[in-house]
Coordinates of C-alpha atoms in Angstrom, one line a residue:
X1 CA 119.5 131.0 101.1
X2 CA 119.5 127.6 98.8
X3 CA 116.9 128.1 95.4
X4 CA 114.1 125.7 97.0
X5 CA 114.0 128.2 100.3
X6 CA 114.3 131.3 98.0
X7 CA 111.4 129.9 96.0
X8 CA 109.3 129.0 98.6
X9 CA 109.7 132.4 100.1
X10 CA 110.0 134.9 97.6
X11 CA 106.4 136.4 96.2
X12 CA 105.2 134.2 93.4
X13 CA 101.8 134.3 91.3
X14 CA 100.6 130.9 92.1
X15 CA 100.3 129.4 95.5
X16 CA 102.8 126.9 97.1
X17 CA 101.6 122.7 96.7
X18 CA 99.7 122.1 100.0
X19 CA 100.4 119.6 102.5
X20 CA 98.5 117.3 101.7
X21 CA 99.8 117.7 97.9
X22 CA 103.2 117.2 99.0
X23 CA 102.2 114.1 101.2
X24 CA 100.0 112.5 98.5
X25 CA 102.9 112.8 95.9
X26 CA 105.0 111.5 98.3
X27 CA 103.5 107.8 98.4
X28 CA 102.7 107.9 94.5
X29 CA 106.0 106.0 93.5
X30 CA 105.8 102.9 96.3
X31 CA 102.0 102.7 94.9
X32 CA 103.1 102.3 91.6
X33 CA 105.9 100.2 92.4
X34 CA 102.9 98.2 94.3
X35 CA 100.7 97.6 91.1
X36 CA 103.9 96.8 88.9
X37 CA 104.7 94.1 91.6
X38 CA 100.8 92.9 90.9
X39 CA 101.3 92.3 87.1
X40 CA 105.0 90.4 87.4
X41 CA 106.1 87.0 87.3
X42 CA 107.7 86.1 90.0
X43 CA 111.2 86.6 88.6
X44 CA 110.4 90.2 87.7
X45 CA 109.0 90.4 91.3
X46 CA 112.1 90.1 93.2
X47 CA 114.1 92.6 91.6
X48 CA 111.8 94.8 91.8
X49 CA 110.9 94.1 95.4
X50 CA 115.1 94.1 95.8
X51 CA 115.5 97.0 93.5
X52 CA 112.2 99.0 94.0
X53 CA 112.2 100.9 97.2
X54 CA 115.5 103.0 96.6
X55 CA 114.1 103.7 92.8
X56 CA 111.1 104.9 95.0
X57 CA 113.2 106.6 97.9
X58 CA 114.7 109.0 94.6
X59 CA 111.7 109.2 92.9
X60 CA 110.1 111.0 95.8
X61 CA 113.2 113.3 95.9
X62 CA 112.7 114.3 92.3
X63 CA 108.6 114.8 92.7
X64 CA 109.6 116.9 95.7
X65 CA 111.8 119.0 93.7
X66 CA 109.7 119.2 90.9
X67 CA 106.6 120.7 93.3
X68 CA 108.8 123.3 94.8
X69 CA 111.7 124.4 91.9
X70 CA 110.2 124.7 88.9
X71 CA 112.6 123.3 86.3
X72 CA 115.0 121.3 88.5
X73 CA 113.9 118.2 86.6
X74 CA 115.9 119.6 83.4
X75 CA 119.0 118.4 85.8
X76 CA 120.4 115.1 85.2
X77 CA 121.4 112.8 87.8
X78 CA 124.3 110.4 88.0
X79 CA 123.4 106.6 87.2
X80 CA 125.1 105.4 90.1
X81 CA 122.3 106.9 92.1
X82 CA 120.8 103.8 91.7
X83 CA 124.0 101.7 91.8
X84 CA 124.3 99.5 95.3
X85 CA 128.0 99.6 96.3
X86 CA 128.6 97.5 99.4
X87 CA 131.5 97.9 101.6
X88 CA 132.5 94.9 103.5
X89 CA 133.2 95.8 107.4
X90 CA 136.9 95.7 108.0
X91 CA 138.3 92.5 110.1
X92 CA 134.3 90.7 109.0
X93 CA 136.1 87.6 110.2
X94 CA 136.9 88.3 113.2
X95 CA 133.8 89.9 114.0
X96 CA 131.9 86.5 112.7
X97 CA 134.1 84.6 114.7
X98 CA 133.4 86.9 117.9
X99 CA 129.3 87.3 117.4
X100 CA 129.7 83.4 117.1
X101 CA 131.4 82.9 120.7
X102 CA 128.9 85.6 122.6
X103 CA 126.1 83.8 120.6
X104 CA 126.8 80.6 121.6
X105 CA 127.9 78.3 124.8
X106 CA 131.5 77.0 123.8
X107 CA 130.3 73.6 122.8
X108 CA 128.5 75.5 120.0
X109 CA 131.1 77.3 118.5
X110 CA 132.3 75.0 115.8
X111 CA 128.9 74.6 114.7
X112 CA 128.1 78.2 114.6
X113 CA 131.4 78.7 112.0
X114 CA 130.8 75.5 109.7
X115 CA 127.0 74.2 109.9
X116 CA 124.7 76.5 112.3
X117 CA 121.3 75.8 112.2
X118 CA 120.7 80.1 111.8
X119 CA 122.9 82.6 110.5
X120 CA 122.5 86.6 110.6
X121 CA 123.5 88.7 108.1
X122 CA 123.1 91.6 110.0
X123 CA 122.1 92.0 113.7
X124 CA 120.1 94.7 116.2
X125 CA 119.0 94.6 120.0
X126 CA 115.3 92.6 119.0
X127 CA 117.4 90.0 117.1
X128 CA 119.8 89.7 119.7
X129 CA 117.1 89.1 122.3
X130 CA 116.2 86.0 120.0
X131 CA 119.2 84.5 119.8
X132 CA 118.7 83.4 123.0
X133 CA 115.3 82.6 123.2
X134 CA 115.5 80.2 119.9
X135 CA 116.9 77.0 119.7
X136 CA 119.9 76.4 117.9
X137 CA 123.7 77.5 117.2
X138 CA 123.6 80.8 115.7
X139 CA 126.2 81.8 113.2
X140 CA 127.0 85.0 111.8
X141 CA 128.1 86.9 108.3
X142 CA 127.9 90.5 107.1
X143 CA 125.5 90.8 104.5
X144 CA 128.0 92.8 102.3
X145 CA 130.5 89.6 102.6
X146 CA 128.0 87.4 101.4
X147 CA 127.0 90.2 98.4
X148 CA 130.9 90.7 97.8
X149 CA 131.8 87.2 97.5
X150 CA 129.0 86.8 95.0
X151 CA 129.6 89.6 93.1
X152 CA 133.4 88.7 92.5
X153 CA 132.6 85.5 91.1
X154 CA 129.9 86.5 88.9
X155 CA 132.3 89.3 87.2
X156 CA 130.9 91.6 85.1
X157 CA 127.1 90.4 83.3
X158 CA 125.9 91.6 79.4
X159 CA 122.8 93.7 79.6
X160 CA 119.3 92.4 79.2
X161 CA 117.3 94.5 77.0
X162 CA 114.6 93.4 79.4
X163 CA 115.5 95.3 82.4
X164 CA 115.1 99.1 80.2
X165 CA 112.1 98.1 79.4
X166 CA 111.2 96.7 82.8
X167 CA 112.7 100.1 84.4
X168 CA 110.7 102.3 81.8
X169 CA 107.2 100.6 83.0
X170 CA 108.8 101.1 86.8
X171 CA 109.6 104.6 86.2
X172 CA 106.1 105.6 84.4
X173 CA 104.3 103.7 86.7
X174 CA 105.7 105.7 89.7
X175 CA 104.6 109.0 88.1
X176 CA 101.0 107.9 86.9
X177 CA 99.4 109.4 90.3
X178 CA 101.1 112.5 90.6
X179 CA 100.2 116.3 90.3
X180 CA 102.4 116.9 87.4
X181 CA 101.8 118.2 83.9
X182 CA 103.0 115.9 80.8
X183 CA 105.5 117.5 80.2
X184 CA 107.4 118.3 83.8
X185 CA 105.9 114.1 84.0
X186 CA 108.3 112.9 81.2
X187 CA 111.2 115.1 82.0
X188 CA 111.0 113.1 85.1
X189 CA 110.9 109.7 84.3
X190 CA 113.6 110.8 81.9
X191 CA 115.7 111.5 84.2
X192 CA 114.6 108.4 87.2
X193 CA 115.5 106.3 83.8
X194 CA 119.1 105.8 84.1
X195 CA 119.2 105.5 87.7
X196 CA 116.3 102.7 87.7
X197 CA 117.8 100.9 85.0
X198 CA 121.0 100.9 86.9
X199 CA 119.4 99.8 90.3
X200 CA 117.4 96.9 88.4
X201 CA 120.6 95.7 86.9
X202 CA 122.1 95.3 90.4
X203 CA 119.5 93.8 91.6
X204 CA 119.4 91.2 88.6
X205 CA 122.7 90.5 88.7
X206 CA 122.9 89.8 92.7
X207 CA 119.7 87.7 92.5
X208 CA 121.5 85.5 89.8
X209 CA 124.7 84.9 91.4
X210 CA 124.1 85.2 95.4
X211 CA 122.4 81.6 95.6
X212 CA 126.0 79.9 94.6
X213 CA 127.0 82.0 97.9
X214 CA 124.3 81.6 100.6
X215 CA 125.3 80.9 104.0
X216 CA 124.8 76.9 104.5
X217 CA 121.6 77.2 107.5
X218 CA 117.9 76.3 107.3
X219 CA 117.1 79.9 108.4
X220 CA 118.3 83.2 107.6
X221 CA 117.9 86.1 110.3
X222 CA 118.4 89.7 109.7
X223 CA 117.8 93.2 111.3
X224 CA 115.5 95.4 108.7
X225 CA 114.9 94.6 105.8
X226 CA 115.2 98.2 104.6
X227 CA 119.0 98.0 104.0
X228 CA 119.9 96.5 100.0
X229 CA 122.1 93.7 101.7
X230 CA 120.4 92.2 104.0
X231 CA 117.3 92.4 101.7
X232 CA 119.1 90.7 98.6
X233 CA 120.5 88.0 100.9
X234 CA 117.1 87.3 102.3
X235 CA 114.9 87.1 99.0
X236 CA 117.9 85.0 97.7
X237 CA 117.4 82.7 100.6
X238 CA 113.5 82.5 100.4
X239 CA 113.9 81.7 96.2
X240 CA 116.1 78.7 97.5
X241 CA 113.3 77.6 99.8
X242 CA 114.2 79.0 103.2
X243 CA 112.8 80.7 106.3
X244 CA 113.9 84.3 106.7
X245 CA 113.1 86.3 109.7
X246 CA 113.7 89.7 109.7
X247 CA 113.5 91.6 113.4
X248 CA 111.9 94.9 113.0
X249 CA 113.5 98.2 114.2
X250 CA 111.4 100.6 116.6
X251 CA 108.2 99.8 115.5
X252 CA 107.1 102.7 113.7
X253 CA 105.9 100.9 110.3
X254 CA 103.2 99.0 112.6
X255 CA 102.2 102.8 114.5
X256 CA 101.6 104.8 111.3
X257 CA 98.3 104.3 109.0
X258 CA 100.2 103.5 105.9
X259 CA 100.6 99.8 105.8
X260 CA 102.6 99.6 102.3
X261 CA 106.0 101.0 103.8
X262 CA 106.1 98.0 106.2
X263 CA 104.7 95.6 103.7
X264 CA 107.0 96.2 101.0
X265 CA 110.3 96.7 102.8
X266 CA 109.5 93.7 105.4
X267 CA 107.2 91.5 105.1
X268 CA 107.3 91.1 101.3
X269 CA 110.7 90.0 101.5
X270 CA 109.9 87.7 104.9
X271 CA 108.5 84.3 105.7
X272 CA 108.3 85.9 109.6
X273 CA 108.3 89.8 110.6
X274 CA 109.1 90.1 114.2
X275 CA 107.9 93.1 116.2
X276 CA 108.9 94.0 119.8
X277 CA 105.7 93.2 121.5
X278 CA 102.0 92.1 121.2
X279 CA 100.9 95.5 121.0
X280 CA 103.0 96.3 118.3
X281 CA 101.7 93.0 116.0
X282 CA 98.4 94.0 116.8
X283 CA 98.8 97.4 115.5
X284 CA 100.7 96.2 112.3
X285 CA 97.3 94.2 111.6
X286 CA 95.0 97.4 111.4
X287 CA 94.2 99.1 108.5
X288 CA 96.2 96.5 106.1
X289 CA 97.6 97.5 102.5
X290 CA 95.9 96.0 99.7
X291 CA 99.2 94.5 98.7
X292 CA 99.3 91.3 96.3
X293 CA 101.8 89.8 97.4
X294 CA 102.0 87.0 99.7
X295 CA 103.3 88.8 102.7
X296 CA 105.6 86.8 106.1
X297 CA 103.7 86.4 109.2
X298 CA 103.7 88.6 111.9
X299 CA 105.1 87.5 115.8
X300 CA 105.9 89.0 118.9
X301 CA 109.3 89.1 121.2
X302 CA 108.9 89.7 124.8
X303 CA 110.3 93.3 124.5
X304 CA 112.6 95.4 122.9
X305 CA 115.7 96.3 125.6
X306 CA 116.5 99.2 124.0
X307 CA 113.7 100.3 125.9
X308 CA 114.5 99.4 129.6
X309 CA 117.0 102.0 129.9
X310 CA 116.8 103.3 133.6
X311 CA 114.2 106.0 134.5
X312 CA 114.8 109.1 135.9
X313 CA 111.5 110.9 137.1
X314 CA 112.8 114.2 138.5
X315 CA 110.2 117.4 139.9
X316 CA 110.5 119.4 137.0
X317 CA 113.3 122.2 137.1
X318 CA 113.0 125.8 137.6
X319 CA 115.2 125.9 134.6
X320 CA 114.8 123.0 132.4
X321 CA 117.3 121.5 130.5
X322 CA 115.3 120.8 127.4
X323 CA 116.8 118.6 124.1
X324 CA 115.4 119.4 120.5
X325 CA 116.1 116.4 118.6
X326 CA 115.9 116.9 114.8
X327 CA 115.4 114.2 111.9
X328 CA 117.7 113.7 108.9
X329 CA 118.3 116.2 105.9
X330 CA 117.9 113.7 103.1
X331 CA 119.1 115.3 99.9
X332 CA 117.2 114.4 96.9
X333 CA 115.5 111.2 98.8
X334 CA 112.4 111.4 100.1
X335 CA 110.1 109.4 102.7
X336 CA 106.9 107.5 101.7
X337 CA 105.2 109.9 104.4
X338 CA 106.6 112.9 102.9
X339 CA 109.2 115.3 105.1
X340 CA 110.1 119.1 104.0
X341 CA 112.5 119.7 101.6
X342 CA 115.8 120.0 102.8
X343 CA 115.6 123.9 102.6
X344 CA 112.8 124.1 104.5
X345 CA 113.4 121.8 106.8
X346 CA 116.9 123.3 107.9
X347 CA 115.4 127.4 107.9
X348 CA 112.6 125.5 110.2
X349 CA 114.9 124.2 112.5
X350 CA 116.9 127.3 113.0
X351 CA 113.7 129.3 113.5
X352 CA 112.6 126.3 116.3
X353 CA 115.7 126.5 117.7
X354 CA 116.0 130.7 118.0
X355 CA 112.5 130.5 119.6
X356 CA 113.6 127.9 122.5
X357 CA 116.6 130.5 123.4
X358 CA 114.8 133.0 124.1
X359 CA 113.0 131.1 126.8
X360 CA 114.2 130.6 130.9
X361 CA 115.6 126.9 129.8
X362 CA 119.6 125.4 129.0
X363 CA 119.1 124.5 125.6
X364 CA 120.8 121.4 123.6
X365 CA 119.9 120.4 119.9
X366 CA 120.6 117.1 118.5
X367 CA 120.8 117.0 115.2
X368 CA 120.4 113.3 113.4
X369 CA 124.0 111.8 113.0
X370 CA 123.2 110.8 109.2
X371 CA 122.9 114.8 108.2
X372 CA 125.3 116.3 106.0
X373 CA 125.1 120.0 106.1
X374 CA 125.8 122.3 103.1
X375 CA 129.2 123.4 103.2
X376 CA 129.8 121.3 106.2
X377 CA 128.6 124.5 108.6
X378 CA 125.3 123.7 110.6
X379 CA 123.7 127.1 111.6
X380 CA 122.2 125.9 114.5
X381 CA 126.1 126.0 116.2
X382 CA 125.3 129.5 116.2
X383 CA 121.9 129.4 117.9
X384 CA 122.5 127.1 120.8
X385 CA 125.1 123.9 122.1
X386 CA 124.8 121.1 119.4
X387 CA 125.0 117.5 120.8
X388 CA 127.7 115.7 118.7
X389 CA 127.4 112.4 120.9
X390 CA 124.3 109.5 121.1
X391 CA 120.9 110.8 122.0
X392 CA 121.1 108.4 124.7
X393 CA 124.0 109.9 126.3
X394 CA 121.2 112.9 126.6
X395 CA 118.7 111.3 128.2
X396 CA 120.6 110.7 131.7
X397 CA 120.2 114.6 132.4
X398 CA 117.4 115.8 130.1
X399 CA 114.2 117.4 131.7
X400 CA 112.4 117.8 128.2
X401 CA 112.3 116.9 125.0
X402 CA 111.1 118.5 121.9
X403 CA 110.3 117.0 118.6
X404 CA 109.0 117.5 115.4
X405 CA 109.3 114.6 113.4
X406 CA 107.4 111.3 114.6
X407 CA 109.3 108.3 113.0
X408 CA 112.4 108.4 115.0
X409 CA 114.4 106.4 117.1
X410 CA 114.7 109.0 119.3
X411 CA 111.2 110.3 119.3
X412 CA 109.9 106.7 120.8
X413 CA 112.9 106.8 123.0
X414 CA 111.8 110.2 124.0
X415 CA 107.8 109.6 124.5
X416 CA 109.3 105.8 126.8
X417 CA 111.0 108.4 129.4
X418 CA 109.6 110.0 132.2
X419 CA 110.2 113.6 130.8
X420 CA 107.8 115.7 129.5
X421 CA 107.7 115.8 125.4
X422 CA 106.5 118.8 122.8
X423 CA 105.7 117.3 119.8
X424 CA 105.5 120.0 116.9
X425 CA 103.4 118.3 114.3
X426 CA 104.2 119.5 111.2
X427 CA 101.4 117.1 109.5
X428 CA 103.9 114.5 108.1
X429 CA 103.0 111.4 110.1
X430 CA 99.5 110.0 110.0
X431 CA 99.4 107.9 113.0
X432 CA 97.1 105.2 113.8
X433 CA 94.2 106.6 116.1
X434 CA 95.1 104.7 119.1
X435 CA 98.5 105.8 118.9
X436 CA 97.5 109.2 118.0
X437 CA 95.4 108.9 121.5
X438 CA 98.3 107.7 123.6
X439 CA 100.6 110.6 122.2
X440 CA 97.8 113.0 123.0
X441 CA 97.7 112.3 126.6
X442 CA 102.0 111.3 126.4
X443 CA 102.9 114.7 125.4
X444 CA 101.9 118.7 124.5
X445 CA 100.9 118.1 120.9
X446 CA 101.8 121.6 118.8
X447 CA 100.0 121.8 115.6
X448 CA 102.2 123.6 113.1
X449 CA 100.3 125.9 110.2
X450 CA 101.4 126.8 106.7
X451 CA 101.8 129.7 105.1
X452 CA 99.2 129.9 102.2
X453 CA 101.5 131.3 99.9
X454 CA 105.0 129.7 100.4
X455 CA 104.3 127.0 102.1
X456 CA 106.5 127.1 104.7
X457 CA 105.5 126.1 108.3
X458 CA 104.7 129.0 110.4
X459 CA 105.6 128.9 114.2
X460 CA 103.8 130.1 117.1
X461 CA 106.4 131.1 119.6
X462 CA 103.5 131.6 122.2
X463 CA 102.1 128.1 121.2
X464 CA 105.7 126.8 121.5
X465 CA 105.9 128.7 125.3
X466 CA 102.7 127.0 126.2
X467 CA 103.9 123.7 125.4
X468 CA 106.9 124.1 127.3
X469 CA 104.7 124.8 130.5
X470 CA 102.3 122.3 130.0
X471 CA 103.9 119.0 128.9
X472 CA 103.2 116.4 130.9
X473 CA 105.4 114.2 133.0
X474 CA 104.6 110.5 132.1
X475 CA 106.8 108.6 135.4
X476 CA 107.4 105.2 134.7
X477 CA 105.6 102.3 133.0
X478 CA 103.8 104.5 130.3
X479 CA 101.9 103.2 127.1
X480 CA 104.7 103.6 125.0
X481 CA 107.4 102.0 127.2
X482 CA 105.1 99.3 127.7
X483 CA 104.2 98.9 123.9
X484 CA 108.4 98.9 122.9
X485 CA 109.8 98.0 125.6
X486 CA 107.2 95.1 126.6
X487 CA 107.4 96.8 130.5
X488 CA 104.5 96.3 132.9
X489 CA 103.2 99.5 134.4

């Protein structure tokens, strides 16, 4: 048993933070990057935009931490936390040259290498389903090229005295909203300090050199901009005057409540956001952040494809063949809507997992491909068959799904089949109303409790039965296929 789990379990004298602690502290850092952002010049602005989310991602880590293990902030943590190494894709030429030619017609393709009118620095299936729909030749380049070349011509820069004091304001800012005592407060920002100073650095330094390197096109397209590279690229391009259009992934930043995720990672660092369907733009519009920043419009593709996969609708099976997806262990980075610690999260699973074999079905679990397991052992080998391939290799022969996390690729992908879906809410998503609806009548909604004392989710293996009985069958054309995937019913 890891010390956060033996912590959270063991008797103690004072109760464990509650959820809605943990989730409050969770968004405190991105809403004190947010009012840093309001009282910047415009040069301060973009590193922190480019520098500011991943201070944020480890800032959450360290709150976290700092709820749960009482003196874990005494530990220091290595600079280059903060530090943003890129790795450029081996054979990136031949890979430009070949996204240029399926891109293209063959009377594009010089001008897609030496003067297209678009390039993108990174690429996924709702961008792709533009670069046919817009006019133009399209080029292409790795983000991390673009960064790479920049960054070997710059060499290596003197500091600015400017950026500590620019990361100290960052760091304190981030804490001002949070539970904590002074003391456990500063011992924290202590320790963010180095690795904010060194993300703020990078993110100086790449701002300065990267516009001697930009791609030669009047627009810039990219895939998310939640990923350093593409983001640097992009706010580089917009200083310099031109469009970038970043092509959302999934759509769950315009289906959850909390605006300031999308608005920061997306639309701040945008001239044009574009989301997979009406629907989804529509949703992005509710319930707005009070963000002041000028923030890139919003539009609408036809449709994601990576929502048309074939359906299966099947009578359900005597034995189901049911698939419990899991989200990602994170390590000391946290999500701005808050997710268990590690610990936790992992003991939960097993205990999810235990439950479902013990029930008349063929059990699978597929664990998120990101997660790194302590000591490179994952404990639910021993519970039931782990899926080492794609989720969507699963989806062919599944008859169920369960969940317990609701900001997943797979968890959309799951709610556009025609299975039936468990959703065990462990209270870290706040969903927008409608949506909250439509997954109300899309699947057997399991609300998990907490234990007063440790704060651990409690499950109900009856609860859990129940759901497995119940869960609807959607067929095809349902509310969430039609809202990714831009399908009729």
């Amino acid at each position: 048993m890891t010390a956060a789990l033996a912590h959270r379990t063991s008797p103690a004298t004072d109760p464990a933070p509650s959820l809605a602690e943990i989730r409050r502290t969770a968004k405190a850092p991105l809403l004190g990057l947010a009012r840093l952002l309001a009282d910047s010049d415009e040069a301060r602005r973009d590193r922190l935009l480019l520098a500011g989310p991943t201070v944020a991602a480890v800032a959450r880590g360290l709150l976290d931490r700092a709820l749960t293990v009482p003196g874990s902030t005494d530990e220091a943590l290595p600079p280059s936390a903060g530090s943003f190494a890129v790795s450029v894709p081996d054979k990136a030429l031949l890979r430009r040259m070949a996204r240029a030619a399926t891109w293209n017609p063959p009377w594009r393709w010089p001008s897609a290498m030496l003067a297209p009118r678009t390039v993108a620095v990174s690429h996924n299936s709702l961008l792709n389903v533009a670069v046919k729909e817009r006019p133009g030749a399209k080029g292409f380049i790795h983000a991390e090229s673009v960064i790479a070349e920049a960054r070997a011509a710059a060499g290596t820069r003197s500091k600015d005295r400017r950026l500590h004091d620019d990361a100290l304001a960052l760091c304190e800012a981030m804490m001002a909203a949070t539970p904590l005592g002074d003391a456990q407060r500063e011992q924290v920002v202590a320790t963010l300090l180095p690795v904010a100073e060194t993300a703020l650095e990078a993110a100086a330094s790449d701002l300065a050199s990267l516009p001697r390197h930009l791609p030669h096109a009047r627009s810039l397209w990219s895939a998310t901009g939640g990923k350093y590279a593409a983001r640097a690229v992009g706010l580089a391009a917009m200083r310099a005057g031109r469009e970038v259009v970043r092509f959302d992934h999934v759509g769950t930043g315009a289906l959850v409540a909390d605006r300031l995720g999308l608005d920061l990672t997306e639309r701040a660092v945008s001239t044009e956001v574009v989301v997979a369907t009406q629907g989804l733009a529509a949703a992005a519009e509710e319930n707005p952040s009070d963000l002041a920043l000028p923030l890139g419009r919003l539009n609408a593709s036809g449709g994601d494809p990576e929502f048309r996969f074939p359906l299966s609708v099947r009578p359900r099976a005597s034995r189901p063949r049911v698939v419990y997806a899991t989200t990602l262990l994170r390590g000391l980075r946290q999500y701005h809507d808050g997710l268990l610690t590690d610990a936790v999260y992992l003991n939960w699973q097993v205990e999810v997992a235990t439950a479902l074999a013990k029930l008349p079905i063929d059990l699978i679990v597929k664990p998120h491909p990101a997660t790194v397991y302590p000591g490179g052992i994952n404990p639910l080998e021993a519970v039931a068959p782990v899926a080492k391939g794609p989720f969507e290799a699963l989806m062919a022969e599944a008859d169920l799904y369960v969940f317990d996390y609701g900001q997943t690729t797979t968890f959309w992908k799951g709610l556009a089949t025609a299975q039936p879906v468990v959703y065990l809410d462990l209270g870290m998503t706040d969903f927008l109303p409608g949506v909250r609806d439509a997954l109300a009548e899309r699947a057997a909604i399991v609300p998990v409790a907490y234990d007063d004392l440790s704060g651990v989710p409690v499950l109900s293996d009856n609860d859990l039965r129940a759901a497995i009985d119940s869960a609807p069958t959607a067929g095809g054309g349902n509310h969430f296929r039609r809202l990714l995937g831009g399908e009729p019913a």
